[in-house]
Short mmCIF file of C-alpha atoms in Angstrom, two decimals:
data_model
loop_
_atom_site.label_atom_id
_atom_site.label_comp_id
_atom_site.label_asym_id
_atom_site.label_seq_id
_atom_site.Cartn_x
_atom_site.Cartn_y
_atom_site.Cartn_z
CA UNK A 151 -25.95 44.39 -76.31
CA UNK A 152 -23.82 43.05 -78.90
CA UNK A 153 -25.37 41.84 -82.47
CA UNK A 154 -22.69 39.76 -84.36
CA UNK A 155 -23.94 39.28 -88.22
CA UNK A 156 -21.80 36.61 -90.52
CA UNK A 157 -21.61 37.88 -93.82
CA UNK A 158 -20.97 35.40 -96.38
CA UNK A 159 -20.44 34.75 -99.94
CA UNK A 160 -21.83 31.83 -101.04
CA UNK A 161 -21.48 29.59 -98.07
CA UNK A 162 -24.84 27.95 -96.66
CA UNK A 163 -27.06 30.21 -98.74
CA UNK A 164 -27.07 30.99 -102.69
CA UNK A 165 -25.58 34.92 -103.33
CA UNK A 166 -25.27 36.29 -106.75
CA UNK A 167 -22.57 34.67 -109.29
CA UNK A 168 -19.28 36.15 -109.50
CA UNK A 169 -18.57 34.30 -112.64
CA UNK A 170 -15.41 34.97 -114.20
CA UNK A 171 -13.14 35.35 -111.34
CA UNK A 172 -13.25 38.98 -109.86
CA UNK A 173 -10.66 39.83 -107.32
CA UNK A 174 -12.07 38.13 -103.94
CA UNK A 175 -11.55 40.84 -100.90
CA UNK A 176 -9.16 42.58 -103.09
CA UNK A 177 -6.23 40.45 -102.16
CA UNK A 178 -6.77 37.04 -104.83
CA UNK A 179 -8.17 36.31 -107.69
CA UNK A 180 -9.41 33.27 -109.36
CA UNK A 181 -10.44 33.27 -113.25
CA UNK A 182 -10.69 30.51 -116.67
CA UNK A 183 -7.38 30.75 -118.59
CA UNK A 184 -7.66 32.46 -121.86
CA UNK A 185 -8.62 30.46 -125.44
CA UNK A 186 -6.89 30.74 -128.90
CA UNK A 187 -5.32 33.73 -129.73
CA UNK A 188 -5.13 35.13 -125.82
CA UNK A 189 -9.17 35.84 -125.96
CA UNK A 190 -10.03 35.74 -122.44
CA UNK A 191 -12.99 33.72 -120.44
CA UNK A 192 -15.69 34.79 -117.90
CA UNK A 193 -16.31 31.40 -116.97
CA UNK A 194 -15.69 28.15 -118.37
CA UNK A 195 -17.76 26.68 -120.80
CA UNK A 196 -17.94 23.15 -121.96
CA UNK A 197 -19.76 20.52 -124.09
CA UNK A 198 -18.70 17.12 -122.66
CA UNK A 199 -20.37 14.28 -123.85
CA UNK A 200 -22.28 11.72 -121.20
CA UNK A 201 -19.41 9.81 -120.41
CA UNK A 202 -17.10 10.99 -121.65
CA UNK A 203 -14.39 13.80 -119.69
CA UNK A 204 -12.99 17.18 -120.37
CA UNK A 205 -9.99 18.91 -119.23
CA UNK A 206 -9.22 22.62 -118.19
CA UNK A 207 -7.30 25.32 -115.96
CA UNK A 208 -7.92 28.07 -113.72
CA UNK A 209 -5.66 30.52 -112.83
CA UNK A 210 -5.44 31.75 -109.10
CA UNK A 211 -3.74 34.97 -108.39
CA UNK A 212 -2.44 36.88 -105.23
CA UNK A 213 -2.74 40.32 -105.78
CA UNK A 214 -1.75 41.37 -102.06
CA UNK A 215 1.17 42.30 -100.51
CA UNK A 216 0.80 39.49 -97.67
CA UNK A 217 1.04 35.32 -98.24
CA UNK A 218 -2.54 33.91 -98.83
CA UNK A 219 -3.24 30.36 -97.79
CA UNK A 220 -6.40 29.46 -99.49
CA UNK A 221 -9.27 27.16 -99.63
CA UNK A 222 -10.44 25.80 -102.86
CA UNK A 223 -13.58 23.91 -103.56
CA UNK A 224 -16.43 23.16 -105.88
CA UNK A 225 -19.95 24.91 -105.35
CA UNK A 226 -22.70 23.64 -106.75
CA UNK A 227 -24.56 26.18 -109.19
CA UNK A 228 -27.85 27.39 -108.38
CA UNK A 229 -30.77 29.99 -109.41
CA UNK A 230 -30.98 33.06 -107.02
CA UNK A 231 -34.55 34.11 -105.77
CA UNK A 232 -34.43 36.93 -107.69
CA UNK A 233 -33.23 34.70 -110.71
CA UNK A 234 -29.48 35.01 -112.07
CA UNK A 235 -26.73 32.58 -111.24
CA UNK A 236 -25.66 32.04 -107.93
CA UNK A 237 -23.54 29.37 -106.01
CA UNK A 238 -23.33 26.98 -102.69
CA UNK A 239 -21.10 25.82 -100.89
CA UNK A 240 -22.07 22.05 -100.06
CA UNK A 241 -20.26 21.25 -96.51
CA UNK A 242 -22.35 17.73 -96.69
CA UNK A 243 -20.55 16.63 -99.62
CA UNK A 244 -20.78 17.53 -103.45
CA UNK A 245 -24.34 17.02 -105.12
CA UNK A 246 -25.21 16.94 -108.69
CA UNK A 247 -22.77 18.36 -111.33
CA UNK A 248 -20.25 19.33 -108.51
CA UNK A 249 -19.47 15.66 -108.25
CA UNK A 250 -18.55 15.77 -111.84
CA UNK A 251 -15.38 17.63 -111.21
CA UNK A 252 -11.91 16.69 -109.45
CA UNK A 253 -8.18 16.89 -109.87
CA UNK A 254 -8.00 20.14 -107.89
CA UNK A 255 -6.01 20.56 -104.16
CA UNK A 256 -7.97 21.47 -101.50
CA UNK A 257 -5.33 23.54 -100.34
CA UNK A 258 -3.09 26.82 -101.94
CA UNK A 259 -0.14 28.98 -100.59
CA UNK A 260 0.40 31.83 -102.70
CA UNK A 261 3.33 34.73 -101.84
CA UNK A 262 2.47 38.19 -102.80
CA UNK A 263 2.39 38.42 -106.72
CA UNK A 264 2.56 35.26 -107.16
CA UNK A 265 0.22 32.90 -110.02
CA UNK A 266 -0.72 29.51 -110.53
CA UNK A 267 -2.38 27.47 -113.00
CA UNK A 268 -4.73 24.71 -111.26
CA UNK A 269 -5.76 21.70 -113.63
CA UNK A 270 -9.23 20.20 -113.08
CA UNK A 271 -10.66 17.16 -114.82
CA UNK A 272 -14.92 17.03 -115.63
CA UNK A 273 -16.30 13.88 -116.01
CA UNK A 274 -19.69 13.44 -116.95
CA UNK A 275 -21.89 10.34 -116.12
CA UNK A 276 -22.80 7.83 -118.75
CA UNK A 277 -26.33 8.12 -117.47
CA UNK A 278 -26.53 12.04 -117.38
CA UNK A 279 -29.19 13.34 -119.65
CA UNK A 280 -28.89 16.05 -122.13
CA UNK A 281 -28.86 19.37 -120.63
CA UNK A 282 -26.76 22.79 -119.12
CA UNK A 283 -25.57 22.25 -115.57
CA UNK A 284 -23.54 24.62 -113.42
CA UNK A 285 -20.71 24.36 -111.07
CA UNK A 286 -18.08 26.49 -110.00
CA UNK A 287 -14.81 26.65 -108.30
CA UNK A 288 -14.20 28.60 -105.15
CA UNK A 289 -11.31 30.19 -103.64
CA UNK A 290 -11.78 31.18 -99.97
CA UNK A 291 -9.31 32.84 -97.44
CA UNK A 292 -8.17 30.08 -95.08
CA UNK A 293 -6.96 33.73 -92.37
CA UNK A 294 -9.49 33.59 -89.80
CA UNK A 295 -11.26 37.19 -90.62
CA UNK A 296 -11.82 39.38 -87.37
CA UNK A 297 -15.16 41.46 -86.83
CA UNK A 298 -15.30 44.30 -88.49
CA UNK A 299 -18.33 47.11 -86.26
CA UNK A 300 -21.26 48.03 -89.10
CA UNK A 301 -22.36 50.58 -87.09
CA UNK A 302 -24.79 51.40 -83.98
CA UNK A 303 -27.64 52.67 -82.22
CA UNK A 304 -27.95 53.98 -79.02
CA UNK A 305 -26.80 50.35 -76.71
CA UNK A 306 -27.29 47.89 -79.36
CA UNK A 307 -24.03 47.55 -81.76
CA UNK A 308 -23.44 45.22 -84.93
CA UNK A 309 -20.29 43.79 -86.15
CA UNK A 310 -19.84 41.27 -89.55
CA UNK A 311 -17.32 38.78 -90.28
CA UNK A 312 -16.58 39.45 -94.16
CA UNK A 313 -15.31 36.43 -95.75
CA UNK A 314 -13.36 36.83 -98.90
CA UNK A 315 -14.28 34.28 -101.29
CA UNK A 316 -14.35 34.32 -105.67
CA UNK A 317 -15.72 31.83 -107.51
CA UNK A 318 -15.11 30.98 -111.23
CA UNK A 319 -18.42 29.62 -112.74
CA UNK A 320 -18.55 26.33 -114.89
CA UNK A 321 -20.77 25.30 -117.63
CA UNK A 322 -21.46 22.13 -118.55
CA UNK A 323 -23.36 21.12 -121.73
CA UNK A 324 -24.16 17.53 -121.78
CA UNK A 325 -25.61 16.56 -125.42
CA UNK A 326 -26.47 18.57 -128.37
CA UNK A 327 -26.96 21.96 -127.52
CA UNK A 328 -29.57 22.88 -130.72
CA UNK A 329 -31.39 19.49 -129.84
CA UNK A 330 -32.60 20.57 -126.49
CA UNK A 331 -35.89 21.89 -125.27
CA UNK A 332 -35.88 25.61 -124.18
CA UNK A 333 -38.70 26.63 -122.16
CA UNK A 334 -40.20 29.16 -119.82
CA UNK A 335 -43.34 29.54 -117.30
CA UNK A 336 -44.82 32.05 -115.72
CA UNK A 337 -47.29 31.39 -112.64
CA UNK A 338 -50.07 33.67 -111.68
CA UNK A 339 -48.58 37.14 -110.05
CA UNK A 340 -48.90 38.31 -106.69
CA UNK A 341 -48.48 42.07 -105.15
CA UNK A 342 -46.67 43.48 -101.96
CA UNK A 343 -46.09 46.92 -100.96
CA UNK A 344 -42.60 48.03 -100.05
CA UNK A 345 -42.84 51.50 -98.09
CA UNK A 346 -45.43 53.13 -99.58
CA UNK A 347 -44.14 51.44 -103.36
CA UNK A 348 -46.47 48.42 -104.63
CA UNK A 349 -44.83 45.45 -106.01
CA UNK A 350 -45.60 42.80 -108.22
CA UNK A 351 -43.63 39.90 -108.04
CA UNK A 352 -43.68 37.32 -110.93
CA UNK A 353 -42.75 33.64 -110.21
CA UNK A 354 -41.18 31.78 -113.33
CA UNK A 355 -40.19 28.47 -113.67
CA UNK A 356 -37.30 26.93 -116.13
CA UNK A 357 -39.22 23.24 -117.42
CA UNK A 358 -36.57 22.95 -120.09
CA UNK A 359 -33.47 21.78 -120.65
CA UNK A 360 -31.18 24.68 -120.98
CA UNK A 361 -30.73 28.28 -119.21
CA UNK A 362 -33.01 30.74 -119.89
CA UNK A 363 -32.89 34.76 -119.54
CA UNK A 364 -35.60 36.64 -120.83
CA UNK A 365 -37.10 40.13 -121.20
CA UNK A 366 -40.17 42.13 -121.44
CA UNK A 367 -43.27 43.49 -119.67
CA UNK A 368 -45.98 43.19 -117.85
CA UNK A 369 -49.44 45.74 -118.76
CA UNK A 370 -52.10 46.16 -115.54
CA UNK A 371 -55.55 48.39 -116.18
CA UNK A 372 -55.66 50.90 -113.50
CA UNK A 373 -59.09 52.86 -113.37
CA UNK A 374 -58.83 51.85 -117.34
CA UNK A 375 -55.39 53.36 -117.84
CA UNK A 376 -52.81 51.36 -118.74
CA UNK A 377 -49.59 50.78 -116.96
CA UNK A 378 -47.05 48.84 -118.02
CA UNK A 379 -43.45 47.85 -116.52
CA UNK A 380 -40.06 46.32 -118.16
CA UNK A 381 -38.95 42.97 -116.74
CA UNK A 382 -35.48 41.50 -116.70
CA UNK A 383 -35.38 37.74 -115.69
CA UNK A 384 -31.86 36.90 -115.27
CA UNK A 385 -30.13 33.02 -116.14
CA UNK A 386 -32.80 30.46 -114.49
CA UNK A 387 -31.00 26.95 -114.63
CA UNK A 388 -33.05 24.09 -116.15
CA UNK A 389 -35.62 22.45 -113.62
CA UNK A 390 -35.50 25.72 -111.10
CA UNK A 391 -37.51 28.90 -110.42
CA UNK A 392 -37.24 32.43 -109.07
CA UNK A 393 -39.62 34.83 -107.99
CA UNK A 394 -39.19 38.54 -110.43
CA UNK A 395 -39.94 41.69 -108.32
CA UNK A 396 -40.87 44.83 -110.36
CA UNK A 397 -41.77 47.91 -108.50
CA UNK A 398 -44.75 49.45 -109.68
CA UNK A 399 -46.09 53.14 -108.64
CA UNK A 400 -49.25 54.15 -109.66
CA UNK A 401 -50.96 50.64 -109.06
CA UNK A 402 -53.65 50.82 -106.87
CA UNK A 403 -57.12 48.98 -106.26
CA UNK A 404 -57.78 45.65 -105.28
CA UNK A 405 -58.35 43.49 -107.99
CA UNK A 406 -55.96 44.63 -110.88
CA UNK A 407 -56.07 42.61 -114.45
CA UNK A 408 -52.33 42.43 -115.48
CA UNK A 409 -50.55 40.63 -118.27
CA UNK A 410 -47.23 39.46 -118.49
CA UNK A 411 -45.10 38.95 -121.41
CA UNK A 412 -41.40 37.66 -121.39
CA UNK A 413 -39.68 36.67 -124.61
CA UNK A 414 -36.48 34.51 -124.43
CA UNK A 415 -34.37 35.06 -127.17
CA UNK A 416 -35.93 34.26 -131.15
CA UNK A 417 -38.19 31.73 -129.14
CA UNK A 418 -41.73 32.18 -128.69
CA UNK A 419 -43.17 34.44 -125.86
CA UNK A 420 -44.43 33.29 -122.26
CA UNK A 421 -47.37 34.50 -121.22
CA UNK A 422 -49.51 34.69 -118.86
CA UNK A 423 -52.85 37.17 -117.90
CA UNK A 424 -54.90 37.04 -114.90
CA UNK A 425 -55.91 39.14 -111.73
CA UNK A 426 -53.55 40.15 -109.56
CA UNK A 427 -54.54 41.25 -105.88
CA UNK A 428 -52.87 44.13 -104.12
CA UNK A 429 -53.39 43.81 -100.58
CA UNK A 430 -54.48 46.24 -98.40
CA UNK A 431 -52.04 49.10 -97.75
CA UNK A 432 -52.89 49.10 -93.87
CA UNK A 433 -49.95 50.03 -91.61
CA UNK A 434 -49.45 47.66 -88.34
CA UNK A 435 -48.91 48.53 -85.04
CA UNK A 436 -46.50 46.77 -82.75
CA UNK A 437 -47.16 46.65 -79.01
CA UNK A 438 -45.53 45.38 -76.05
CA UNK A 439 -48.48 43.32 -74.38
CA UNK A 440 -45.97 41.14 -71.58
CA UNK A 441 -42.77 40.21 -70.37
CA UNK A 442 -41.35 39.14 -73.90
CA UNK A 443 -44.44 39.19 -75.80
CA UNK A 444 -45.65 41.33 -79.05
CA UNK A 445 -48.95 41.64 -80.91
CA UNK A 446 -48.87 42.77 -83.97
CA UNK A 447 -51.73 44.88 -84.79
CA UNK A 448 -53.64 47.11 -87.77
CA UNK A 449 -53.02 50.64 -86.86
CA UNK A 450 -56.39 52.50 -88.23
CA UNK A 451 -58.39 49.23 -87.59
CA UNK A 452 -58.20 48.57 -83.69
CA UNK A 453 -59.10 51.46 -81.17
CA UNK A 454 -56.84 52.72 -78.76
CA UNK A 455 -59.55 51.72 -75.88
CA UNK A 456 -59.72 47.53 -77.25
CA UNK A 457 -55.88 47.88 -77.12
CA UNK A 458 -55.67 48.92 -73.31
CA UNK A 459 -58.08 46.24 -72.52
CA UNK A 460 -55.72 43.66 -74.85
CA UNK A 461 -52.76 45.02 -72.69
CA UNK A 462 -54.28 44.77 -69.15
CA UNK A 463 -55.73 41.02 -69.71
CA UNK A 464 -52.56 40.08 -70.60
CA UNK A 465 -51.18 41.80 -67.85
CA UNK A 466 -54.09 40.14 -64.70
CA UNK A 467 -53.53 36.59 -66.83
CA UNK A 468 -49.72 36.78 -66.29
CA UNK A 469 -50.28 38.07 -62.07
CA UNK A 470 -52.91 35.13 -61.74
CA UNK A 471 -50.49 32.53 -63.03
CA UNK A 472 -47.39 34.16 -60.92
CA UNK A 473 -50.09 33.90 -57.72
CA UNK A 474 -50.63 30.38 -58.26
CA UNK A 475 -47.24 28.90 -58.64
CA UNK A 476 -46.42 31.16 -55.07
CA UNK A 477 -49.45 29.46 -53.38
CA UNK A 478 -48.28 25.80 -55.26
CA UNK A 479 -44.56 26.40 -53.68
CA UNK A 480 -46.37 27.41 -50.09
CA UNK A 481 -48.35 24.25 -50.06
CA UNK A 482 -44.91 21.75 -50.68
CA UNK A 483 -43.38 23.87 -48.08
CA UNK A 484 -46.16 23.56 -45.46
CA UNK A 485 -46.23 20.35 -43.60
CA UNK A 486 -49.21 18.19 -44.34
#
C-alpha cells in the first residue's frame, strides 16, 4: 500500500509567512527591493490612501544552476491557527486586498544567476475603510516536482510532492495609522492533553483595526500553588482570530481557576479570568469490531468481558444480514 501526501506551501491551506523573500527550495528567491541608502526590506510596507495607488518592485532571483520557469501570483494574507502571518493561494480568483494589486506577469524564465526587477501597481478602493491589510506575492516552480519516499513501515510506504514556493509579504495601510483602533480579546480557555503534557489553549480575537502581537502570561491555582506560563501571540490581522497553545506540566484537577494576561505593546492589557476544565486524562482503546468498522473505546472504563460481547453482536448482526440477502437472491432465482 502506497500513501502519497502533497506537501504544500501556501496553496489551499494558510502555512506560516515567509515574509521577506527567503530562498524558495533553494533554487529562487523572491524579496522587496531595498529603500534609501541600500537599507534592505522584509516585506513591503505601504500607506496608500483610499483611492488613491502606490507603486513598487520585487526582485526575483535564480540562485540555481538550472533555468527556472516560474509562476507568480498574489496570495491573499491571512492569520495562522496558531496566530502569525500566513498566506493563500486563491485558485477561485483574488479576494479582498489581493484584488488591490496588478501589473505583474503571470509568467517568469530565469537562467541560472540571473535577476529581475518585477513592477507592481496597488490600488486601493475609494470605499476601503481605514485599516492594515495583507497580501503577498508568490513565486512558485512551474517544473512538475516528482515524489520524493518520507519513509516506511512494514507494507505501508509514504511519498510527498514538495513544492517550492516564496512569498514576499505586503502591507497595506489604508488611512491614518495613529488614528486607528487597536484592540485585542481573549475568550474563555479550554485544556487538552498532548501525550501525557496538558495544554491550555487560548482563543483571541483581533476586533480592531490594525495587527496586533502581544505577550504575557497566564497564572492557574493548582492545589493553591500557583503556576504560571509565558504566552507569545504572534501578528493577528484585524477582524481574525487564532487559537494560542501553551503547554503546561504540573496542571492537574478538573476545574482549574486560570487568568490570562496579554499586553500589546504601550496599550492597555487583555484580560480575561475564569475556570478552565481539564478533561479527563483517560486513554482510549481502539478495536476492530467488523469488516471495516472501529469503536473507539475508554481503556480503564469498559471491561474486557462487555467488549467480547460488543465484538460478537457485531459479528451475529453482520452473518444475519449476509443470510438474508442469500435467501432474498434464492427467492428471485426460484420460479414462482
Amino acid at each position: 500500500m502506497s500513501i502519497a501526501a502533497l506537501a504544500l506551501a501556501a496553496v489551499g491551506a494558510a502555512v506560516p509567512a515567509r515574509a521577506g523573500g527567503g530562498v524558495g527550495g533553494g533554487s529562487f528567491g523572491l524579496t522587496p527591493t531595498s529603500v534609501s541608502a541600500g537599507r534592505p526590506r522584509s516585506y513591503f510596507n505601504l500607506t496608500v490612501p483610499a483611492g488613491k495607488t502606490a507603486r513598487d518592485t520585487a526582485i526575483i532571483s535564480n540562485t540555481g544552476s538550472r533555468t527556472q520557469r516560474l509562476k507568480i501570483s498574489i496570495s491573499r494574507g491571512v492569520t495562522a491557527a496558531n496566530s502569525g502571518s500566513a498566506y493563500q493561494n486563491t485558485p477561485g480568483g483574488c479576494t479582498g486586498a489581493s484584488c488591490w494589486v496588478t501589473g505583474l506577469p503571470t509568467a517568469i524564465t530565469l537562467a541560472p544567476g540571473e535577476r529581475r526587477a518585477l513592477g507592481f501597481r496597488v490600488a486601493v478602493p475609494a470605499d476601503a475603510r481605514p485599516a492594515q491589510y495583507l497580501t503577498g506575492i508568490t513565486a512558485e516552480s512551474l517544473a512538475r516536482p516528482s515524489a520524493v519516499a518520507a519513509g516506511s513501515n512494514g507494507q505501508a510506504s509514504a511519498k510527498v510532492i514538495i513544492v517550492r514556493q516564496v512569498t514576499a509579504g505586503i502591507a497595506i495601510t489604508v488611512g491614518a495609522l495613529a488614528q486607528m483602533k487597536t484592540a485585542l480579546a481573549v475568550s474563555p480557555v479550554s485544556a487538552e492533553w498532548i501525550g501525557n503534557t496538558p495544554r491550555l489553549l487560548i482563543p483571541v480575537r483581533n476586533p480592531g483595526q490594525t495587527f496586533v502581537k502581544a505577550k504575557g502570561t497566564i497564572s492557574c491555582r493548582v492545589h493553591g500553588r500557583p503556576h504560571s506560563y509565558d504566552v507569545i501571540m504572534q501578528t493577528v490581522l484585524p477582524g481574525t482570530s487564532a487559537v494560542l497553545p501553551i503547554n503546561a506540566p504540573g496542571l492537574s484537577g478538573e476545574s482549574i481557576p486560570c487568568k490570562v494576561r496579554l499586553r500589546r505593546g504601550t496599550g492597555p492589557a487583555a484580560l480575561w479570568s475564569g475556570t478552565v476544565t481539564l478533561p479527563s486524562r483517560t486513554q482510549k482503546k481502539i478495536i476492530h469490531t467488523g469488516n471495516g468498522a472501529y469503536t473507539t473505546l475508554p481503556d480503564s472504563t469498559i471491561p474486557f468481558w462487555a467488549i467480547a460481547l460488543i465484538v460478537l453482536g457485531v459479528l451475529i448482526l453482520t452473518a444475519l444480514l449476509v443470510l438474508l440477502v442469500l435467501q432474498r437472491k434464492h427467492r428471485q432465482r426460484t420460479p414462482g
